[in-house]
XYZ file of N, CA and C in Angstrom:
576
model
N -43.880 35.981 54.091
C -42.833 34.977 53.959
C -41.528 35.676 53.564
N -40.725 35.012 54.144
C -39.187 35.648 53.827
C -38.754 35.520 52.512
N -37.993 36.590 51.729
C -37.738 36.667 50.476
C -36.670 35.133 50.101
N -36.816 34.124 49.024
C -36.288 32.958 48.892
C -34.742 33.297 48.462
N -33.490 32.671 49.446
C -32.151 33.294 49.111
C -31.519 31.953 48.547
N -30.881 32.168 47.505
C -30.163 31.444 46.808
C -28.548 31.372 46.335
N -28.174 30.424 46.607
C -26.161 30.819 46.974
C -25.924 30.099 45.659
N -25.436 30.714 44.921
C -24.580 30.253 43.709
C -22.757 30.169 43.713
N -22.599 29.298 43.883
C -20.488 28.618 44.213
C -20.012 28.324 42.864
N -19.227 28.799 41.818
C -18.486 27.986 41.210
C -17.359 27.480 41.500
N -17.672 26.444 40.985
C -15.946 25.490 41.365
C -14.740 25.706 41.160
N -14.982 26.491 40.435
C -13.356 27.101 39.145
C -12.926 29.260 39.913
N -11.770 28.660 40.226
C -10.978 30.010 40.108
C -10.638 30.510 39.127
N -10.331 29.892 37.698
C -9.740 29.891 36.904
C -10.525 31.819 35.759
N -9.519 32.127 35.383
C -9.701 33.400 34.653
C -10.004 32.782 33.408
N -11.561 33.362 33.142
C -12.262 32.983 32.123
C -12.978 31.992 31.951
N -13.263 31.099 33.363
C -13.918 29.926 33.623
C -14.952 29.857 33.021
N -15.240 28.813 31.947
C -16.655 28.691 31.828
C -17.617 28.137 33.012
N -17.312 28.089 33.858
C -18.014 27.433 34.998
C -18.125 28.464 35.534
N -17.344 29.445 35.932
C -17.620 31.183 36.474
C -18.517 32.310 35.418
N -18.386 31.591 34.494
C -19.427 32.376 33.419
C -20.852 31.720 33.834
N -21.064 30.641 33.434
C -22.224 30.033 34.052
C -23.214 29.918 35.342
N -22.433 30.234 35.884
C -22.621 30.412 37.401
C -23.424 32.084 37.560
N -22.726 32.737 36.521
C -23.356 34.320 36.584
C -24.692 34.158 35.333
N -24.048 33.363 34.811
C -25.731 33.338 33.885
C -26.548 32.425 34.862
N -26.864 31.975 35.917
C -27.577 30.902 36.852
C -27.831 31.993 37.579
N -27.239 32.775 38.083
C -27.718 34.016 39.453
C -28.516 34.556 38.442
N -28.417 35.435 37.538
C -29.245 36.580 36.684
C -30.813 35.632 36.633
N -30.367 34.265 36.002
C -32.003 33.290 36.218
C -32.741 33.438 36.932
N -31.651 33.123 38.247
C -31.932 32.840 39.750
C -32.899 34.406 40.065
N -32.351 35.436 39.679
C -32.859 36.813 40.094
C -34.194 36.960 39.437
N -33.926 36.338 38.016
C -34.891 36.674 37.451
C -36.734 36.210 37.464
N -36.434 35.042 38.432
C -37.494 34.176 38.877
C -38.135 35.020 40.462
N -37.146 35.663 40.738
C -37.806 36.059 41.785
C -36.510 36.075 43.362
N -35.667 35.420 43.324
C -34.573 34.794 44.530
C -33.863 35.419 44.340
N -33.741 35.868 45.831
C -32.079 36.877 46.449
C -31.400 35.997 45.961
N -30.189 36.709 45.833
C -29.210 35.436 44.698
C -27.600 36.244 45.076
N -26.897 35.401 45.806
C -25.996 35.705 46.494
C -24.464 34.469 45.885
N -23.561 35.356 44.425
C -23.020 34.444 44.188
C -20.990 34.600 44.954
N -20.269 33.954 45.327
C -19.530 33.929 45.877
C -18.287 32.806 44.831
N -17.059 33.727 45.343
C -16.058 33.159 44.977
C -15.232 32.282 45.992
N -14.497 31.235 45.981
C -14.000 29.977 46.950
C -12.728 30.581 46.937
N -12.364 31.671 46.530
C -10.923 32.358 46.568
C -11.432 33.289 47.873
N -12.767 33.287 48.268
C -12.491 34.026 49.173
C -12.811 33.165 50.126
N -12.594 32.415 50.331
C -12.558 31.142 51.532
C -11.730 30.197 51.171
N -10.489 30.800 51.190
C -9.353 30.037 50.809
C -8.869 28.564 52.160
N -8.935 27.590 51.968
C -8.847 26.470 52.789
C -7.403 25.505 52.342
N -6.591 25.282 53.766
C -5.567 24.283 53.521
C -6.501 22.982 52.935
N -5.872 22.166 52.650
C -5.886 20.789 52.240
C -6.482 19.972 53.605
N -7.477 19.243 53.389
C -8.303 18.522 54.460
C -7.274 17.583 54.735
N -7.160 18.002 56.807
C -6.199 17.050 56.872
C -6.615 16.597 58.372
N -6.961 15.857 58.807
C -7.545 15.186 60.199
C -6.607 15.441 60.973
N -5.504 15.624 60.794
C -4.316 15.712 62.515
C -4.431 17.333 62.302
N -4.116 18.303 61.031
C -4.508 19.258 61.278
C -5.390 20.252 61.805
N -6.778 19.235 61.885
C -8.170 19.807 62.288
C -7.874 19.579 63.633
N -7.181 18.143 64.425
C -7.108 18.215 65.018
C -5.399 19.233 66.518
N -5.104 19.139 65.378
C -4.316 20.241 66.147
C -4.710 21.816 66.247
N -5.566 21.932 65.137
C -5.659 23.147 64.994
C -7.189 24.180 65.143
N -7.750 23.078 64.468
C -9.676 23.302 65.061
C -9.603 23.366 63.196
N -11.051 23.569 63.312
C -11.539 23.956 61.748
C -11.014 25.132 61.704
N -10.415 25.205 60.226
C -10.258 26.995 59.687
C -11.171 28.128 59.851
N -11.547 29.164 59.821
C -12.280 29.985 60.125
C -12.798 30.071 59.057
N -12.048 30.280 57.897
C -12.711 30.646 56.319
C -13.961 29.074 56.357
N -13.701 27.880 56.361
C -14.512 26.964 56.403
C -15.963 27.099 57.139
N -15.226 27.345 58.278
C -16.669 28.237 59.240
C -17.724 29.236 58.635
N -16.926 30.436 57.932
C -17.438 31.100 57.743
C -18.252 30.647 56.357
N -17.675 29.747 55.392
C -17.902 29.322 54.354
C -19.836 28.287 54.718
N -19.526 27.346 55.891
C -20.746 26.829 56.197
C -21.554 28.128 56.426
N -21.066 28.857 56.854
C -22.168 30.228 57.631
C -22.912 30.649 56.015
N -22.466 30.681 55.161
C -22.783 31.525 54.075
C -23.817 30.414 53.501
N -23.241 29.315 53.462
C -24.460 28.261 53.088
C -25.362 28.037 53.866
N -25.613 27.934 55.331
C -26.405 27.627 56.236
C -27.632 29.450 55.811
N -27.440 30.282 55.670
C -27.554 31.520 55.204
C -28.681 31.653 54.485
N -28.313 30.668 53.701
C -29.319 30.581 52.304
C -30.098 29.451 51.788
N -31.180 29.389 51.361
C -32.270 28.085 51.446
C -31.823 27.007 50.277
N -31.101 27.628 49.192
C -31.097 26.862 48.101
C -29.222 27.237 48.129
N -28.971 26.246 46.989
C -27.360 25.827 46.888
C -27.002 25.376 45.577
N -26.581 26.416 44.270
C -25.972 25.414 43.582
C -24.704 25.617 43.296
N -24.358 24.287 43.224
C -22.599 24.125 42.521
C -22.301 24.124 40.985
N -21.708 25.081 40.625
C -21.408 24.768 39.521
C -19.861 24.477 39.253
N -19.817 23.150 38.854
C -18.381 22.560 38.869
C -18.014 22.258 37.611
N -16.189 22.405 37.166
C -16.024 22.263 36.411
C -15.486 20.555 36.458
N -15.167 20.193 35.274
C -15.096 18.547 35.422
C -13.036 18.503 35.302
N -12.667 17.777 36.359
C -11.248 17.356 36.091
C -11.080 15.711 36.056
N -10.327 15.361 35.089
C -10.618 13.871 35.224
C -11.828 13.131 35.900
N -12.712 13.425 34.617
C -13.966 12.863 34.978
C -14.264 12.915 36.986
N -13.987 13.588 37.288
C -14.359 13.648 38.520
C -14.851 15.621 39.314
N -14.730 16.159 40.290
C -14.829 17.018 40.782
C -13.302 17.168 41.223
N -13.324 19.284 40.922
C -11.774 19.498 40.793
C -11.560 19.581 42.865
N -10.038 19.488 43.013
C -9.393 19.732 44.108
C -10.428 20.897 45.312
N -10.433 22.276 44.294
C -10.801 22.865 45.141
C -12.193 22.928 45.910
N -13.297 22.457 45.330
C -14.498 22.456 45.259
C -14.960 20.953 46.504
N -14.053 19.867 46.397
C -14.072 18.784 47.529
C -13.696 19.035 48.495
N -12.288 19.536 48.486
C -11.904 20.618 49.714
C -12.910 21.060 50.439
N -13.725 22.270 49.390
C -14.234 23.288 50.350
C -15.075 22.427 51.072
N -15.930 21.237 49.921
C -17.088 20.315 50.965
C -16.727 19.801 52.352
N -15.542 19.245 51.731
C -14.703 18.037 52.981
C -14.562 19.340 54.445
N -13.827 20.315 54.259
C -13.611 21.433 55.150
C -15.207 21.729 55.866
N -16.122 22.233 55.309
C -17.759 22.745 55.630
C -18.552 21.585 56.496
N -18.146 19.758 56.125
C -18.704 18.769 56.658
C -17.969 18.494 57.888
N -17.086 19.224 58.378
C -16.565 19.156 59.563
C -16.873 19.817 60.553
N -17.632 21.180 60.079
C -18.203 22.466 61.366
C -19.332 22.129 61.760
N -19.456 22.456 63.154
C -21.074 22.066 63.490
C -20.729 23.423 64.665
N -21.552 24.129 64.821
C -22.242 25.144 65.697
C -23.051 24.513 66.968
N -22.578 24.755 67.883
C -23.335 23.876 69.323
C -24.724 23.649 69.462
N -25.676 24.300 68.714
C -26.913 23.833 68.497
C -27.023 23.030 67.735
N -25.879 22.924 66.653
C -26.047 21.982 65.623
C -24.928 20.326 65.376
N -25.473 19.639 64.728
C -24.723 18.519 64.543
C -23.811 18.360 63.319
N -22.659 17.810 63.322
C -22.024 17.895 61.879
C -22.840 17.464 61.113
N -22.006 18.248 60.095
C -23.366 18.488 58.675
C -24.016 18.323 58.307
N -25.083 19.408 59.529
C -26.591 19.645 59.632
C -26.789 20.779 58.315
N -25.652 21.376 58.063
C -26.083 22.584 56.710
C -26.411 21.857 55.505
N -26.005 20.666 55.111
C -26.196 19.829 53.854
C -27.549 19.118 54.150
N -28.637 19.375 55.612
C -29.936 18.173 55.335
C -30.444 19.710 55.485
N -30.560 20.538 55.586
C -31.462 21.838 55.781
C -31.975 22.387 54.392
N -31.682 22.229 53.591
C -31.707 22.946 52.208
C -31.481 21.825 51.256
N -31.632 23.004 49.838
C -31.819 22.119 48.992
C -30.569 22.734 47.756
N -29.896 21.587 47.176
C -28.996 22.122 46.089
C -28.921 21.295 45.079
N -28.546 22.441 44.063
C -28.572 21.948 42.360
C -27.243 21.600 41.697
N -27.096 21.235 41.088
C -25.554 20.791 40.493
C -25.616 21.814 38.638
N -24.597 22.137 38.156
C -24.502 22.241 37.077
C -22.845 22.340 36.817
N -22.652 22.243 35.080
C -21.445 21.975 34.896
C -21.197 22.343 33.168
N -20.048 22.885 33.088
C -20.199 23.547 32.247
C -18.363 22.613 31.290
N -18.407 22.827 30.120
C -17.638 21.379 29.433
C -16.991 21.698 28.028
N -16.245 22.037 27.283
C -15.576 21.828 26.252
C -16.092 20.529 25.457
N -16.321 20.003 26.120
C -16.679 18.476 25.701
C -18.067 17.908 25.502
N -18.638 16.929 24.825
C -20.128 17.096 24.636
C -20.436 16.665 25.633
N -20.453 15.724 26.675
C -20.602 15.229 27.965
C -21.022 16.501 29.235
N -19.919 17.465 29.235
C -20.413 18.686 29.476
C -20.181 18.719 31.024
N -19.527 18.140 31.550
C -19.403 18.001 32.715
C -20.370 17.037 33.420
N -20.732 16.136 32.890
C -21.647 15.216 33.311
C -20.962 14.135 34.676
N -20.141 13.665 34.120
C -18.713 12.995 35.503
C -18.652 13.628 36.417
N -18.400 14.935 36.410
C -17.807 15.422 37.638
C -19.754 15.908 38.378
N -20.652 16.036 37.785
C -21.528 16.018 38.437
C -22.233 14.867 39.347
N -21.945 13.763 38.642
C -22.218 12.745 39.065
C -21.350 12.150 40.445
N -20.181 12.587 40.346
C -19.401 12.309 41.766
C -19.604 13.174 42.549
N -20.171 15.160 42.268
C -20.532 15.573 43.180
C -21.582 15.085 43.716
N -22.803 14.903 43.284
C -23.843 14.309 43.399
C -23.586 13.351 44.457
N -23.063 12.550 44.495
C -22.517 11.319 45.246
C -21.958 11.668 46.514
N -20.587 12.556 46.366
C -20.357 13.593 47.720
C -21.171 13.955 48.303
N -22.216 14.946 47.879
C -23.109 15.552 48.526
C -24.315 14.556 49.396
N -24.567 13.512 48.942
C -25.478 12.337 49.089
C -24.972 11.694 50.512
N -23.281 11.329 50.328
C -22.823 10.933 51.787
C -22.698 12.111 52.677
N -22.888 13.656 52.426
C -23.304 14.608 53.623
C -24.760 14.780 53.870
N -25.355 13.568 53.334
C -27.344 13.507 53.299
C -27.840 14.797 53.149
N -27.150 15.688 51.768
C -27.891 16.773 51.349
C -29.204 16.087 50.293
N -30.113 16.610 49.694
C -31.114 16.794 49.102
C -30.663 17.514 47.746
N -30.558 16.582 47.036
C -29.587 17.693 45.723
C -31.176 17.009 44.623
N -31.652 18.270 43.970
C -32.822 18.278 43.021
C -32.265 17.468 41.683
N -33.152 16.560 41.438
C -33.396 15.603 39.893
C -32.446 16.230 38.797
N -33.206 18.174 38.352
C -32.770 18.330 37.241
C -31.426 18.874 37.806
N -30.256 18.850 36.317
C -29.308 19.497 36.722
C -28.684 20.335 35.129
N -27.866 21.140 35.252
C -27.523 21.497 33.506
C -25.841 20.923 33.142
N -25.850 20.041 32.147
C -24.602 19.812 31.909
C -24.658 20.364 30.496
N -23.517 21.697 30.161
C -23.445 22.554 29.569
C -22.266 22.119 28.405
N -22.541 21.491 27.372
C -21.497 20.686 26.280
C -20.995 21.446 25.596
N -19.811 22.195 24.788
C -19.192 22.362 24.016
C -19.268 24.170 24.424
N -19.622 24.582 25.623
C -19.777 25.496 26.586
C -18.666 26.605 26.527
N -17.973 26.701 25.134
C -16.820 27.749 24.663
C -17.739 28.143 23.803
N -18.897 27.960 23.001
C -20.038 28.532 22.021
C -21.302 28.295 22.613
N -21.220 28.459 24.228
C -23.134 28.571 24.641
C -23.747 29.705 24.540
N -22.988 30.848 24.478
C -22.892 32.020 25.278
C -23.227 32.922 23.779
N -24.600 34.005 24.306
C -24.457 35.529 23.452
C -23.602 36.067 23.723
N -23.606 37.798 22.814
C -23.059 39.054 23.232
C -23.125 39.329 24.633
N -24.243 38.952 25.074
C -24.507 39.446 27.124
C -24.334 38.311 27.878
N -23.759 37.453 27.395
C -23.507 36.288 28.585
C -24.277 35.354 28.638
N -24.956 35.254 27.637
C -26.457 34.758 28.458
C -26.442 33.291 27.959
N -27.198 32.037 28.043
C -27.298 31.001 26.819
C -28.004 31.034 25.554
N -27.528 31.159 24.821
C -27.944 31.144 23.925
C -29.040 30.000 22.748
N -28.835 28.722 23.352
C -29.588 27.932 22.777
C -30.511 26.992 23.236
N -31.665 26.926 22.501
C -32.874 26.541 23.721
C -32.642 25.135 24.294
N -32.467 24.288 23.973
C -32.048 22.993 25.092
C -31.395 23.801 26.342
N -30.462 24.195 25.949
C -29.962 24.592 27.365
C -30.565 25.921 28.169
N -31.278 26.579 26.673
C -31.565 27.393 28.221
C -32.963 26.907 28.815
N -33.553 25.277 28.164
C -35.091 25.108 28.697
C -34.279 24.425 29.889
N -32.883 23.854 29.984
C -32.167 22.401 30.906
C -32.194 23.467 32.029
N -31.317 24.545 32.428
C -31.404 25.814 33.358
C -32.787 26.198 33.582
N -33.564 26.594 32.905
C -35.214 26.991 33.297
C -35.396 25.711 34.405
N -35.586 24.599 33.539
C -36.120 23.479 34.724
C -35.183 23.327 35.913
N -33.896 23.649 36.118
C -32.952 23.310 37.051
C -33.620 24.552 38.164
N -33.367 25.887 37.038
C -33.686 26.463 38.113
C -34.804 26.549 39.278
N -35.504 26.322 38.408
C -37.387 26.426 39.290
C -37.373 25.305 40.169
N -36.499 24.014 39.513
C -36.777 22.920 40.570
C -36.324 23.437 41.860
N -34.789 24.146 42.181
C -34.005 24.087 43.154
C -35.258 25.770 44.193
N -35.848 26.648 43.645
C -36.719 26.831 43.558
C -37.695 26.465 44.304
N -38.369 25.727 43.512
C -39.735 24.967 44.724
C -39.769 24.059 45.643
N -38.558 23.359 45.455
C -37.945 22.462 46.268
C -37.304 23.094 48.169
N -36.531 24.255 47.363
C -36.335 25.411 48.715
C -37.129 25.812 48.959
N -38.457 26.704 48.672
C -39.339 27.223 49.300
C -40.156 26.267 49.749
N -40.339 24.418 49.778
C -40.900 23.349 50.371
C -39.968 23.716 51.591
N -38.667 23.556 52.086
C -37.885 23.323 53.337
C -37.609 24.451 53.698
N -38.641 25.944 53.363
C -38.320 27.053 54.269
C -39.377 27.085 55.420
């Protein structure tokens, strides 16, 4: 059987993101269970603003293309988003809205969101923890009829989760990640 590959996205460009910290403590998990673990930055699939006369004057962007290619790639998917007004930030809907537009001639628009399976997590200043903005991704992802797994980690007050090595430090959260991870996990190796 083919080795299980796993794409880890954070939502946040931002220098010092706790959502880009998290995202690298989720791959090291991800590795550590056993899954190729392939994490990527959305700065490098930089996308205009979803715009229908543009797509249509212009075709889909290439970075978008290439962006579905990287997900279609890999069996499992998680997002880790940071929360902006209780919702999911600019860049991270973008990239969805942009990716639910490509389809490859064997394939149908967004056939990459029913193929696989993806996890949500979210990382928060706040005790809530990014719980909002998971819940509207959740919802996004649902109208591209992806398969997004039960557990998810909403990471609260996520400026003190973290050891000396990055890692989580406290057991709720790191049992909330254990279960996130394994779900997204057995769930992908069911749809390989």
């Amino acid at each position: 059987m083919a080795a299980l590959k796993i794409l880890v996205i954070p939502g946040s460009l931002r220098t010092g993101s706790l959502n880009a910290k998290l995202a690298a403590a989720a791959a090291h998990q991800f590795a550590q269970a056993g899954a190729e673990v392939t994490r990527i930055s959305l700065a490098d699939f930089s996308l205009p603003i979803y715009d229908g006369d543009l797509q249509t004057k212009s075709g889909v962007p290439k970075n978008a293309v290439d962006l579905k290619r990287m997900i279609g790639s890999h069996h499992g998917v998680l997002f880790v988003t940071p929360e902006y007004n209780s919702s999911v930030p600019p860049l991270l809907k973008n990239a969805i809205d942009w990716v639910s537009r490509v389809h490859d001639a064997h394939e149908t628009r967004g056939e990459v969101f029913r193929n696989r399976a993806f996890a949500l997590a979210a990382a928060s200043h706040s005790r809530l923890g990014g719980a909002r903005a998971m819940a509207a991704l959740r919802l996004i992802l649902s109208a591209c009829h992806a398969l997004v797994v039960p557990n998810q980690l909403a990471l609260a007050f996520a400026d003190d989760a973290y050891d000396d090595m990055n890692r989580l430090k406290k057991t709720p959260d790191i049992e909330a990640m254990a279960l996130m991870v394994q779900q997204l996990i057995d769930v992908s190796q069911r749809l390989m």
